[in-house]
Amino acid sequence: ERFGTAVILSVICRVYMVQCLAQLGAFKEGLSIGRDAIQIAKEAVHPYSLAYATCSVGLLLLIKGDINEAIQILEDALQQCHQAEIRVLYPQIASYLGLAYALANRFGEAMPFMEKADEETRRIGRKAGQALRLVWHGFVSLLAGRVEEAKTQADRALQLSIETKERGHQAWALFLMNDIAARIDTKEKTQKNYHQALALAKELKMNPLQAHCHLCLGDSY
């Protein structure tokens, strides 16, 4: 019973749990819950719920660093959206998949997905999660050597995350800004910048992001 909603509630609750657990670094628990969500959606033959569950597992694998597996499952989610003509999830899936392609050094495939995700977000007018998608876009731009584009995305992400009070996304935006600054600023300033992102990541118990901050501080030292 969906009680008038567009999704199966037992699936969507698990979807958000998976996304939260991914940011906390509780990957094993998140994968288990994500697989449950996928199974429920399949048994109910509900494409929207299935695509959303698949997409969230893809995000977890992406944050975990299992890039090839993330690509595979995100491509599945994208295909599910195309088959069922679910456009509202496209920006989310395209953003995650674009980042995964970039981390696999497939930049020719990555950038079109990031640009399309941004375009579709503006068309739909959906602010939820857009700050994080802008962060991923910024990381892809930075990995591709487009530093000024990355800075633009980071500035937009930080401003939007503050407006929408998405503090976890704000932490990622700060980290991106620090990553960009590391390319152009002194080591002393870079170290100070990373501590900003690290403090917020610690407060929110975002262990994967804390690890990234520690690694970058180690590099700068």
mmCIF file with all atom_site columns, C-alpha atoms in Angstrom:
data_model
loop_
_atom_site.group_PDB
_atom_site.id
_atom_site.type_symbol
_atom_site.label_atom_id
_atom_site.label_alt_id
_atom_site.label_comp_id
_atom_site.label_asym_id
_atom_site.label_entity_id
_atom_site.label_seq_id
_atom_site.pdbx_PDB_ins_code
_atom_site.Cartn_x
_atom_site.Cartn_y
_atom_site.Cartn_z
_atom_site.occupancy
_atom_site.B_iso_or_equiv
_atom_site.pdbx_formal_charge
_atom_site.auth_seq_id
_atom_site.auth_comp_id
_atom_site.auth_asym_id
_atom_site.auth_atom_id
_atom_site.pdbx_PDB_model_num
ATOM 1   C CA . GLU A 1 1   ? 0.000  0.000  0.000   1.00 0.00 ? 1   GLU A CA 1
ATOM 2   C CA . ARG A 1 2   ? 1.462  3.353  -1.074  1.00 0.00 ? 2   ARG A CA 1
ATOM 3   C CA . PHE A 1 3   ? -1.098 5.628  0.677   1.00 0.00 ? 3   PHE A CA 1
ATOM 4   C CA . GLY A 1 4   ? -1.229 7.968  -2.298  1.00 0.00 ? 4   GLY A CA 1
ATOM 5   C CA . THR A 1 5   ? 2.546  8.410  -2.596  1.00 0.00 ? 5   THR A CA 1
ATOM 6   C CA . ALA A 1 6   ? 4.613  7.931  -5.751  1.00 0.00 ? 6   ALA A CA 1
ATOM 7   C CA . VAL A 1 7   ? 6.858  5.308  -4.177  1.00 0.00 ? 7   VAL A CA 1
ATOM 8   C CA . ILE A 1 8   ? 6.692  2.204  -2.022  1.00 0.00 ? 8   ILE A CA 1
ATOM 9   C CA . LEU A 1 9   ? 7.249  3.595  1.469   1.00 0.00 ? 9   LEU A CA 1
ATOM 10  C CA . SER A 1 10  ? 9.240  0.612  2.742   1.00 0.00 ? 10  SER A CA 1
ATOM 11  C CA . VAL A 1 11  ? 11.601 1.141  -0.207  1.00 0.00 ? 11  VAL A CA 1
ATOM 12  C CA . ILE A 1 12  ? 11.978 4.911  0.115   1.00 0.00 ? 12  ILE A CA 1
ATOM 13  C CA . CYS A 1 13  ? 12.726 4.647  3.856   1.00 0.00 ? 13  CYS A CA 1
ATOM 14  C CA . ARG A 1 14  ? 15.495 2.190  3.039   1.00 0.00 ? 14  ARG A CA 1
ATOM 15  C CA . VAL A 1 15  ? 16.728 4.443  0.224   1.00 0.00 ? 15  VAL A CA 1
ATOM 16  C CA . TYR A 1 16  ? 17.333 7.316  2.636   1.00 0.00 ? 16  TYR A CA 1
ATOM 17  C CA . MET A 1 17  ? 18.907 4.960  5.174   1.00 0.00 ? 17  MET A CA 1
ATOM 18  C CA . VAL A 1 18  ? 21.337 3.743  2.511   1.00 0.00 ? 18  VAL A CA 1
ATOM 19  C CA . GLN A 1 19  ? 22.291 7.312  1.596   1.00 0.00 ? 19  GLN A CA 1
ATOM 20  C CA . CYS A 1 20  ? 22.868 8.199  5.253   1.00 0.00 ? 20  CYS A CA 1
ATOM 21  C CA . LEU A 1 21  ? 24.854 5.044  5.985   1.00 0.00 ? 21  LEU A CA 1
ATOM 22  C CA . ALA A 1 22  ? 27.005 5.715  2.913   1.00 0.00 ? 22  ALA A CA 1
ATOM 23  C CA . GLN A 1 23  ? 28.022 9.103  4.321   1.00 0.00 ? 23  GLN A CA 1
ATOM 24  C CA . LEU A 1 24  ? 28.705 7.541  7.735   1.00 0.00 ? 24  LEU A CA 1
ATOM 25  C CA . GLY A 1 25  ? 30.874 4.857  6.159   1.00 0.00 ? 25  GLY A CA 1
ATOM 26  C CA . ALA A 1 26  ? 28.625 2.011  7.363   1.00 0.00 ? 26  ALA A CA 1
ATOM 27  C CA . PHE A 1 27  ? 28.946 0.292  4.002   1.00 0.00 ? 27  PHE A CA 1
ATOM 28  C CA . LYS A 1 28  ? 28.147 -3.299 4.967   1.00 0.00 ? 28  LYS A CA 1
ATOM 29  C CA . GLU A 1 29  ? 24.908 -2.348 6.703   1.00 0.00 ? 29  GLU A CA 1
ATOM 30  C CA . GLY A 1 30  ? 23.990 0.034  3.897   1.00 0.00 ? 30  GLY A CA 1
ATOM 31  C CA . LEU A 1 31  ? 24.502 -2.588 1.204   1.00 0.00 ? 31  LEU A CA 1
ATOM 32  C CA . SER A 1 32  ? 22.313 -5.064 3.083   1.00 0.00 ? 32  SER A CA 1
ATOM 33  C CA . ILE A 1 33  ? 19.486 -2.543 3.443   1.00 0.00 ? 33  ILE A CA 1
ATOM 34  C CA . GLY A 1 34  ? 19.928 -1.446 -0.179  1.00 0.00 ? 34  GLY A CA 1
ATOM 35  C CA . ARG A 1 35  ? 19.592 -4.995 -1.463  1.00 0.00 ? 35  ARG A CA 1
ATOM 36  C CA . ASP A 1 36  ? 16.409 -5.389 0.600   1.00 0.00 ? 36  ASP A CA 1
ATOM 37  C CA . ALA A 1 37  ? 15.016 -2.227 -0.992  1.00 0.00 ? 37  ALA A CA 1
ATOM 38  C CA . ILE A 1 38  ? 15.819 -3.483 -4.494  1.00 0.00 ? 38  ILE A CA 1
ATOM 39  C CA . GLN A 1 39  ? 14.198 -6.853 -3.768  1.00 0.00 ? 39  GLN A CA 1
ATOM 40  C CA . ILE A 1 40  ? 10.990 -5.266 -2.409  1.00 0.00 ? 40  ILE A CA 1
ATOM 41  C CA . ALA A 1 41  ? 10.731 -2.975 -5.454  1.00 0.00 ? 41  ALA A CA 1
ATOM 42  C CA . LYS A 1 42  ? 11.286 -5.904 -7.841  1.00 0.00 ? 42  LYS A CA 1
ATOM 43  C CA . GLU A 1 43  ? 8.633  -8.049 -6.151  1.00 0.00 ? 43  GLU A CA 1
ATOM 44  C CA . ALA A 1 44  ? 6.160  -5.155 -6.299  1.00 0.00 ? 44  ALA A CA 1
ATOM 45  C CA . VAL A 1 45  ? 7.087  -4.478 -9.950  1.00 0.00 ? 45  VAL A CA 1
ATOM 46  C CA . HIS A 1 46  ? 7.403  -0.754 -9.227  1.00 0.00 ? 46  HIS A CA 1
ATOM 47  C CA . PRO A 1 47  ? 9.950  0.866  -11.587 1.00 0.00 ? 47  PRO A CA 1
ATOM 48  C CA . TYR A 1 48  ? 10.292 4.209  -9.793  1.00 0.00 ? 48  TYR A CA 1
ATOM 49  C CA . SER A 1 49  ? 11.043 2.576  -6.441  1.00 0.00 ? 49  SER A CA 1
ATOM 50  C CA . LEU A 1 50  ? 13.429 0.134  -8.114  1.00 0.00 ? 50  LEU A CA 1
ATOM 51  C CA . ALA A 1 51  ? 15.373 2.881  -9.898  1.00 0.00 ? 51  ALA A CA 1
ATOM 52  C CA . TYR A 1 52  ? 15.626 4.940  -6.710  1.00 0.00 ? 52  TYR A CA 1
ATOM 53  C CA . ALA A 1 53  ? 16.855 1.967  -4.669  1.00 0.00 ? 53  ALA A CA 1
ATOM 54  C CA . THR A 1 54  ? 19.377 0.979  -7.347  1.00 0.00 ? 54  THR A CA 1
ATOM 55  C CA . CYS A 1 55  ? 20.633 4.555  -7.609  1.00 0.00 ? 55  CYS A CA 1
ATOM 56  C CA . SER A 1 56  ? 21.185 4.799  -3.844  1.00 0.00 ? 56  SER A CA 1
ATOM 57  C CA . VAL A 1 57  ? 23.190 1.586  -3.743  1.00 0.00 ? 57  VAL A CA 1
ATOM 58  C CA . GLY A 1 58  ? 25.261 3.050  -6.581  1.00 0.00 ? 58  GLY A CA 1
ATOM 59  C CA . LEU A 1 59  ? 25.984 6.142  -4.479  1.00 0.00 ? 59  LEU A CA 1
ATOM 60  C CA . LEU A 1 60  ? 27.104 3.979  -1.560  1.00 0.00 ? 60  LEU A CA 1
ATOM 61  C CA . LEU A 1 61  ? 29.468 1.989  -3.781  1.00 0.00 ? 61  LEU A CA 1
ATOM 62  C CA . LEU A 1 62  ? 30.802 5.240  -5.216  1.00 0.00 ? 62  LEU A CA 1
ATOM 63  C CA . ILE A 1 63  ? 31.601 6.680  -1.785  1.00 0.00 ? 63  ILE A CA 1
ATOM 64  C CA . LYS A 1 64  ? 33.029 3.310  -0.716  1.00 0.00 ? 64  LYS A CA 1
ATOM 65  C CA . GLY A 1 65  ? 35.383 3.425  -3.690  1.00 0.00 ? 65  GLY A CA 1
ATOM 66  C CA . ASP A 1 66  ? 34.127 0.355  -5.577  1.00 0.00 ? 66  ASP A CA 1
ATOM 67  C CA . ILE A 1 67  ? 34.101 2.320  -8.816  1.00 0.00 ? 67  ILE A CA 1
ATOM 68  C CA . ASN A 1 68  ? 33.578 -0.454 -11.374 1.00 0.00 ? 68  ASN A CA 1
ATOM 69  C CA . GLU A 1 69  ? 30.725 -1.956 -9.372  1.00 0.00 ? 69  GLU A CA 1
ATOM 70  C CA . ALA A 1 70  ? 29.221 1.506  -8.897  1.00 0.00 ? 70  ALA A CA 1
ATOM 71  C CA . ILE A 1 71  ? 29.331 2.127  -12.651 1.00 0.00 ? 71  ILE A CA 1
ATOM 72  C CA . GLN A 1 72  ? 27.570 -1.152 -13.357 1.00 0.00 ? 72  GLN A CA 1
ATOM 73  C CA . ILE A 1 73  ? 24.712 -0.564 -10.925 1.00 0.00 ? 73  ILE A CA 1
ATOM 74  C CA . LEU A 1 74  ? 24.294 3.101  -11.863 1.00 0.00 ? 74  LEU A CA 1
ATOM 75  C CA . GLU A 1 75  ? 24.111 2.168  -15.532 1.00 0.00 ? 75  GLU A CA 1
ATOM 76  C CA . ASP A 1 76  ? 21.360 -0.298 -14.550 1.00 0.00 ? 76  ASP A CA 1
ATOM 77  C CA . ALA A 1 77  ? 19.501 2.485  -12.714 1.00 0.00 ? 77  ALA A CA 1
ATOM 78  C CA . LEU A 1 78  ? 19.803 4.781  -15.726 1.00 0.00 ? 78  LEU A CA 1
ATOM 79  C CA . GLN A 1 79  ? 18.452 2.069  -18.024 1.00 0.00 ? 79  GLN A CA 1
ATOM 80  C CA . GLN A 1 80  ? 15.528 1.503  -15.646 1.00 0.00 ? 80  GLN A CA 1
ATOM 81  C CA . CYS A 1 81  ? 14.710 5.226  -15.833 1.00 0.00 ? 81  CYS A CA 1
ATOM 82  C CA . HIS A 1 82  ? 14.858 5.237  -19.632 1.00 0.00 ? 82  HIS A CA 1
ATOM 83  C CA . GLN A 1 83  ? 12.637 2.160  -19.919 1.00 0.00 ? 83  GLN A CA 1
ATOM 84  C CA . ALA A 1 84  ? 10.010 3.487  -17.502 1.00 0.00 ? 84  ALA A CA 1
ATOM 85  C CA . GLU A 1 85  ? 10.403 7.122  -18.669 1.00 0.00 ? 85  GLU A CA 1
ATOM 86  C CA . ILE A 1 86  ? 11.262 8.347  -15.157 1.00 0.00 ? 86  ILE A CA 1
ATOM 87  C CA . ARG A 1 87  ? 12.845 11.745 -15.763 1.00 0.00 ? 87  ARG A CA 1
ATOM 88  C CA . VAL A 1 88  ? 12.807 13.094 -12.204 1.00 0.00 ? 88  VAL A CA 1
ATOM 89  C CA . LEU A 1 89  ? 15.600 10.736 -11.098 1.00 0.00 ? 89  LEU A CA 1
ATOM 90  C CA . TYR A 1 90  ? 17.818 11.450 -14.103 1.00 0.00 ? 90  TYR A CA 1
ATOM 91  C CA . PRO A 1 91  ? 19.841 14.323 -12.551 1.00 0.00 ? 91  PRO A CA 1
ATOM 92  C CA . GLN A 1 92  ? 20.713 12.229 -9.512  1.00 0.00 ? 92  GLN A CA 1
ATOM 93  C CA . ILE A 1 93  ? 21.744 9.113  -11.419 1.00 0.00 ? 93  ILE A CA 1
ATOM 94  C CA . ALA A 1 94  ? 23.582 11.041 -14.142 1.00 0.00 ? 94  ALA A CA 1
ATOM 95  C CA . SER A 1 95  ? 25.552 12.974 -11.519 1.00 0.00 ? 95  SER A CA 1
ATOM 96  C CA . TYR A 1 96  ? 26.663 9.839  -9.665  1.00 0.00 ? 96  TYR A CA 1
ATOM 97  C CA . LEU A 1 97  ? 27.478 8.035  -12.902 1.00 0.00 ? 97  LEU A CA 1
ATOM 98  C CA . GLY A 1 98  ? 29.418 10.999 -14.266 1.00 0.00 ? 98  GLY A CA 1
ATOM 99  C CA . LEU A 1 99  ? 31.612 11.068 -11.171 1.00 0.00 ? 99  LEU A CA 1
ATOM 100 C CA . ALA A 1 100 ? 32.128 7.304  -11.354 1.00 0.00 ? 100 ALA A CA 1
ATOM 101 C CA . TYR A 1 101 ? 33.230 7.602  -14.995 1.00 0.00 ? 101 TYR A CA 1
ATOM 102 C CA . ALA A 1 102 ? 35.647 10.405 -14.078 1.00 0.00 ? 102 ALA A CA 1
ATOM 103 C CA . LEU A 1 103 ? 37.180 8.341  -11.274 1.00 0.00 ? 103 LEU A CA 1
ATOM 104 C CA . ALA A 1 104 ? 37.659 5.575  -13.846 1.00 0.00 ? 104 ALA A CA 1
ATOM 105 C CA . ASN A 1 105 ? 39.433 8.120  -16.136 1.00 0.00 ? 105 ASN A CA 1
ATOM 106 C CA . ARG A 1 106 ? 36.541 8.065  -18.636 1.00 0.00 ? 106 ARG A CA 1
ATOM 107 C CA . PHE A 1 107 ? 36.275 11.851 -18.916 1.00 0.00 ? 107 PHE A CA 1
ATOM 108 C CA . GLY A 1 108 ? 34.749 11.811 -22.399 1.00 0.00 ? 108 GLY A CA 1
ATOM 109 C CA . GLU A 1 109 ? 31.707 10.076 -20.908 1.00 0.00 ? 109 GLU A CA 1
ATOM 110 C CA . ALA A 1 110 ? 31.766 11.879 -17.563 1.00 0.00 ? 110 ALA A CA 1
ATOM 111 C CA . MET A 1 111 ? 31.377 15.534 -18.554 1.00 0.00 ? 111 MET A CA 1
ATOM 112 C CA . PRO A 1 112 ? 28.242 15.142 -20.740 1.00 0.00 ? 112 PRO A CA 1
ATOM 113 C CA . PHE A 1 113 ? 26.485 13.398 -17.846 1.00 0.00 ? 113 PHE A CA 1
ATOM 114 C CA . MET A 1 114 ? 27.400 16.169 -15.389 1.00 0.00 ? 114 MET A CA 1
ATOM 115 C CA . GLU A 1 115 ? 26.246 18.888 -17.775 1.00 0.00 ? 115 GLU A CA 1
ATOM 116 C CA . LYS A 1 116 ? 22.996 17.071 -18.535 1.00 0.00 ? 116 LYS A CA 1
ATOM 117 C CA . ALA A 1 117 ? 22.348 16.532 -14.804 1.00 0.00 ? 117 ALA A CA 1
ATOM 118 C CA . ASP A 1 118 ? 22.734 20.273 -14.196 1.00 0.00 ? 118 ASP A CA 1
ATOM 119 C CA . GLU A 1 119 ? 20.511 21.111 -17.157 1.00 0.00 ? 119 GLU A CA 1
ATOM 120 C CA . GLU A 1 120 ? 17.751 18.708 -16.077 1.00 0.00 ? 120 GLU A CA 1
ATOM 121 C CA . THR A 1 121 ? 17.889 19.986 -12.498 1.00 0.00 ? 121 THR A CA 1
ATOM 122 C CA . ARG A 1 122 ? 17.276 23.539 -13.689 1.00 0.00 ? 122 ARG A CA 1
ATOM 123 C CA . ARG A 1 123 ? 14.465 22.360 -15.966 1.00 0.00 ? 123 ARG A CA 1
ATOM 124 C CA . ILE A 1 124 ? 12.730 20.402 -13.203 1.00 0.00 ? 124 ILE A CA 1
ATOM 125 C CA . GLY A 1 125 ? 13.454 23.054 -10.557 1.00 0.00 ? 125 GLY A CA 1
ATOM 126 C CA . ARG A 1 126 ? 14.425 20.476 -7.940  1.00 0.00 ? 126 ARG A CA 1
ATOM 127 C CA . LYS A 1 127 ? 16.693 21.912 -5.236  1.00 0.00 ? 127 LYS A CA 1
ATOM 128 C CA . ALA A 1 128 ? 16.882 18.816 -3.015  1.00 0.00 ? 128 ALA A CA 1
ATOM 129 C CA . GLY A 1 129 ? 20.313 17.265 -3.331  1.00 0.00 ? 129 GLY A CA 1
ATOM 130 C CA . GLN A 1 130 ? 21.433 19.744 -5.964  1.00 0.00 ? 130 GLN A CA 1
ATOM 131 C CA . ALA A 1 131 ? 24.270 21.016 -3.766  1.00 0.00 ? 131 ALA A CA 1
ATOM 132 C CA . LEU A 1 132 ? 25.823 17.548 -3.684  1.00 0.00 ? 132 LEU A CA 1
ATOM 133 C CA . ARG A 1 133 ? 25.366 17.139 -7.442  1.00 0.00 ? 133 ARG A CA 1
ATOM 134 C CA . LEU A 1 134 ? 27.200 20.447 -7.922  1.00 0.00 ? 134 LEU A CA 1
ATOM 135 C CA . VAL A 1 135 ? 30.003 19.137 -5.704  1.00 0.00 ? 135 VAL A CA 1
ATOM 136 C CA . TRP A 1 136 ? 30.331 16.013 -7.845  1.00 0.00 ? 136 TRP A CA 1
ATOM 137 C CA . HIS A 1 137 ? 30.312 18.216 -10.977 1.00 0.00 ? 137 HIS A CA 1
ATOM 138 C CA . GLY A 1 138 ? 33.096 20.284 -9.424  1.00 0.00 ? 138 GLY A CA 1
ATOM 139 C CA . PHE A 1 139 ? 35.190 17.202 -8.652  1.00 0.00 ? 139 PHE A CA 1
ATOM 140 C CA . VAL A 1 140 ? 34.825 15.976 -12.228 1.00 0.00 ? 140 VAL A CA 1
ATOM 141 C CA . SER A 1 141 ? 35.874 19.403 -13.554 1.00 0.00 ? 141 SER A CA 1
ATOM 142 C CA . LEU A 1 142 ? 38.876 19.443 -11.217 1.00 0.00 ? 142 LEU A CA 1
ATOM 143 C CA . LEU A 1 143 ? 39.927 15.916 -12.207 1.00 0.00 ? 143 LEU A CA 1
ATOM 144 C CA . ALA A 1 144 ? 39.709 17.032 -15.842 1.00 0.00 ? 144 ALA A CA 1
ATOM 145 C CA . GLY A 1 145 ? 41.971 20.017 -15.109 1.00 0.00 ? 145 GLY A CA 1
ATOM 146 C CA . ARG A 1 146 ? 39.209 22.634 -15.460 1.00 0.00 ? 146 ARG A CA 1
ATOM 147 C CA . VAL A 1 147 ? 40.028 24.507 -12.258 1.00 0.00 ? 147 VAL A CA 1
ATOM 148 C CA . GLU A 1 148 ? 37.945 27.644 -12.913 1.00 0.00 ? 148 GLU A CA 1
ATOM 149 C CA . GLU A 1 149 ? 34.868 25.561 -13.770 1.00 0.00 ? 149 GLU A CA 1
ATOM 150 C CA . ALA A 1 150 ? 35.406 23.542 -10.607 1.00 0.00 ? 150 ALA A CA 1
ATOM 151 C CA . LYS A 1 151 ? 35.564 26.742 -8.554  1.00 0.00 ? 151 LYS A CA 1
ATOM 152 C CA . THR A 1 152 ? 32.282 27.946 -10.042 1.00 0.00 ? 152 THR A CA 1
ATOM 153 C CA . GLN A 1 153 ? 30.571 24.660 -9.127  1.00 0.00 ? 153 GLN A CA 1
ATOM 154 C CA . ALA A 1 154 ? 32.058 24.729 -5.614  1.00 0.00 ? 154 ALA A CA 1
ATOM 155 C CA . ASP A 1 155 ? 30.851 28.287 -4.978  1.00 0.00 ? 155 ASP A CA 1
ATOM 156 C CA . ARG A 1 156 ? 27.350 27.384 -6.157  1.00 0.00 ? 156 ARG A CA 1
ATOM 157 C CA . ALA A 1 157 ? 27.331 24.199 -4.076  1.00 0.00 ? 157 ALA A CA 1
ATOM 158 C CA . LEU A 1 158 ? 28.394 25.971 -0.890  1.00 0.00 ? 158 LEU A CA 1
ATOM 159 C CA . GLN A 1 159 ? 25.856 28.764 -1.291  1.00 0.00 ? 159 GLN A CA 1
ATOM 160 C CA . LEU A 1 160 ? 23.012 26.363 -2.060  1.00 0.00 ? 160 LEU A CA 1
ATOM 161 C CA . SER A 1 161 ? 23.883 23.954 0.772   1.00 0.00 ? 161 SER A CA 1
ATOM 162 C CA . ILE A 1 162 ? 23.740 26.861 3.242   1.00 0.00 ? 162 ILE A CA 1
ATOM 163 C CA . GLU A 1 163 ? 20.391 28.044 1.811   1.00 0.00 ? 163 GLU A CA 1
ATOM 164 C CA . THR A 1 164 ? 18.849 24.569 2.014   1.00 0.00 ? 164 THR A CA 1
ATOM 165 C CA . LYS A 1 165 ? 20.493 23.750 5.378   1.00 0.00 ? 165 LYS A CA 1
ATOM 166 C CA . GLU A 1 166 ? 22.033 20.550 3.937   1.00 0.00 ? 166 GLU A CA 1
ATOM 167 C CA . ARG A 1 167 ? 25.032 20.519 6.275   1.00 0.00 ? 167 ARG A CA 1
ATOM 168 C CA . GLY A 1 168 ? 26.428 17.236 5.009   1.00 0.00 ? 168 GLY A CA 1
ATOM 169 C CA . HIS A 1 169 ? 26.499 18.633 1.499   1.00 0.00 ? 169 HIS A CA 1
ATOM 170 C CA . GLN A 1 170 ? 28.045 21.808 2.894   1.00 0.00 ? 170 GLN A CA 1
ATOM 171 C CA . ALA A 1 171 ? 30.901 19.724 4.305   1.00 0.00 ? 171 ALA A CA 1
ATOM 172 C CA . TRP A 1 172 ? 31.529 18.184 0.874   1.00 0.00 ? 172 TRP A CA 1
ATOM 173 C CA . ALA A 1 173 ? 31.391 21.640 -0.743  1.00 0.00 ? 173 ALA A CA 1
ATOM 174 C CA . LEU A 1 174 ? 33.991 22.952 1.716   1.00 0.00 ? 174 LEU A CA 1
ATOM 175 C CA . PHE A 1 175 ? 36.207 19.979 0.959   1.00 0.00 ? 175 PHE A CA 1
ATOM 176 C CA . LEU A 1 176 ? 35.938 20.631 -2.776  1.00 0.00 ? 176 LEU A CA 1
ATOM 177 C CA . MET A 1 177 ? 36.829 24.292 -2.274  1.00 0.00 ? 177 MET A CA 1
ATOM 178 C CA . ASN A 1 178 ? 39.844 23.202 -0.265  1.00 0.00 ? 178 ASN A CA 1
ATOM 179 C CA . ASP A 1 179 ? 40.870 20.731 -2.962  1.00 0.00 ? 179 ASP A CA 1
ATOM 180 C CA . ILE A 1 180 ? 40.731 23.544 -5.497  1.00 0.00 ? 180 ILE A CA 1
ATOM 181 C CA . ALA A 1 181 ? 42.679 25.878 -3.190  1.00 0.00 ? 181 ALA A CA 1
ATOM 182 C CA . ALA A 1 182 ? 45.370 23.212 -2.830  1.00 0.00 ? 182 ALA A CA 1
ATOM 183 C CA . ARG A 1 183 ? 46.085 23.655 -6.517  1.00 0.00 ? 183 ARG A CA 1
ATOM 184 C CA . ILE A 1 184 ? 46.763 27.392 -6.238  1.00 0.00 ? 184 ILE A CA 1
ATOM 185 C CA . ASP A 1 185 ? 47.362 28.442 -2.597  1.00 0.00 ? 185 ASP A CA 1
ATOM 186 C CA . THR A 1 186 ? 50.205 28.045 -0.127  1.00 0.00 ? 186 THR A CA 1
ATOM 187 C CA . LYS A 1 187 ? 50.433 24.858 1.918   1.00 0.00 ? 187 LYS A CA 1
ATOM 188 C CA . GLU A 1 188 ? 49.751 26.759 5.150   1.00 0.00 ? 188 GLU A CA 1
ATOM 189 C CA . LYS A 1 189 ? 46.506 28.207 3.825   1.00 0.00 ? 189 LYS A CA 1
ATOM 190 C CA . THR A 1 190 ? 45.489 24.838 2.368   1.00 0.00 ? 190 THR A CA 1
ATOM 191 C CA . GLN A 1 191 ? 45.962 23.128 5.738   1.00 0.00 ? 191 GLN A CA 1
ATOM 192 C CA . LYS A 1 192 ? 43.785 25.739 7.435   1.00 0.00 ? 192 LYS A CA 1
ATOM 193 C CA . ASN A 1 193 ? 41.065 25.279 4.803   1.00 0.00 ? 193 ASN A CA 1
ATOM 194 C CA . TYR A 1 194 ? 40.946 21.487 5.173   1.00 0.00 ? 194 TYR A CA 1
ATOM 195 C CA . HIS A 1 195 ? 40.438 21.804 8.917   1.00 0.00 ? 195 HIS A CA 1
ATOM 196 C CA . GLN A 1 196 ? 37.152 23.634 8.198   1.00 0.00 ? 196 GLN A CA 1
ATOM 197 C CA . ALA A 1 197 ? 35.739 20.719 6.233   1.00 0.00 ? 197 ALA A CA 1
ATOM 198 C CA . LEU A 1 198 ? 37.174 18.223 8.708   1.00 0.00 ? 198 LEU A CA 1
ATOM 199 C CA . ALA A 1 199 ? 35.519 19.914 11.694  1.00 0.00 ? 199 ALA A CA 1
ATOM 200 C CA . LEU A 1 200 ? 32.067 19.730 10.095  1.00 0.00 ? 200 LEU A CA 1
ATOM 201 C CA . ALA A 1 201 ? 32.636 16.168 8.881   1.00 0.00 ? 201 ALA A CA 1
ATOM 202 C CA . LYS A 1 202 ? 33.607 15.146 12.429  1.00 0.00 ? 202 LYS A CA 1
ATOM 203 C CA . GLU A 1 203 ? 30.523 16.811 13.909  1.00 0.00 ? 203 GLU A CA 1
ATOM 204 C CA . LEU A 1 204 ? 28.275 14.946 11.456  1.00 0.00 ? 204 LEU A CA 1
ATOM 205 C CA . LYS A 1 205 ? 30.248 11.681 11.821  1.00 0.00 ? 205 LYS A CA 1
ATOM 206 C CA . MET A 1 206 ? 30.909 11.561 8.073   1.00 0.00 ? 206 MET A CA 1
ATOM 207 C CA . ASN A 1 207 ? 33.777 9.077  8.262   1.00 0.00 ? 207 ASN A CA 1
ATOM 208 C CA . PRO A 1 208 ? 34.558 8.758  4.522   1.00 0.00 ? 208 PRO A CA 1
ATOM 209 C CA . LEU A 1 209 ? 34.827 12.532 4.173   1.00 0.00 ? 209 LEU A CA 1
ATOM 210 C CA . GLN A 1 210 ? 36.995 12.707 7.303   1.00 0.00 ? 210 GLN A CA 1
ATOM 211 C CA . ALA A 1 211 ? 39.309 10.165 5.682   1.00 0.00 ? 211 ALA A CA 1
ATOM 212 C CA . HIS A 1 212 ? 39.601 12.311 2.541   1.00 0.00 ? 212 HIS A CA 1
ATOM 213 C CA . CYS A 1 213 ? 40.421 15.353 4.694   1.00 0.00 ? 213 CYS A CA 1
ATOM 214 C CA . HIS A 1 214 ? 43.106 13.478 6.623   1.00 0.00 ? 214 HIS A CA 1
ATOM 215 C CA . LEU A 1 215 ? 44.648 12.173 3.402   1.00 0.00 ? 215 LEU A CA 1
ATOM 216 C CA . CYS A 1 216 ? 44.799 15.655 1.869   1.00 0.00 ? 216 CYS A CA 1
ATOM 217 C CA . LEU A 1 217 ? 46.232 17.140 5.076   1.00 0.00 ? 217 LEU A CA 1
ATOM 218 C CA . GLY A 1 218 ? 48.842 14.381 5.022   1.00 0.00 ? 218 GLY A CA 1
ATOM 219 C CA . ASP A 1 219 ? 49.740 15.291 1.454   1.00 0.00 ? 219 ASP A CA 1
ATOM 220 C CA . SER A 1 220 ? 50.070 18.977 2.308   1.00 0.00 ? 220 SER A CA 1
ATOM 221 C CA . TYR A 1 221 ? 52.264 18.216 5.348   1.00 0.00 ? 221 TYR A CA 1
#
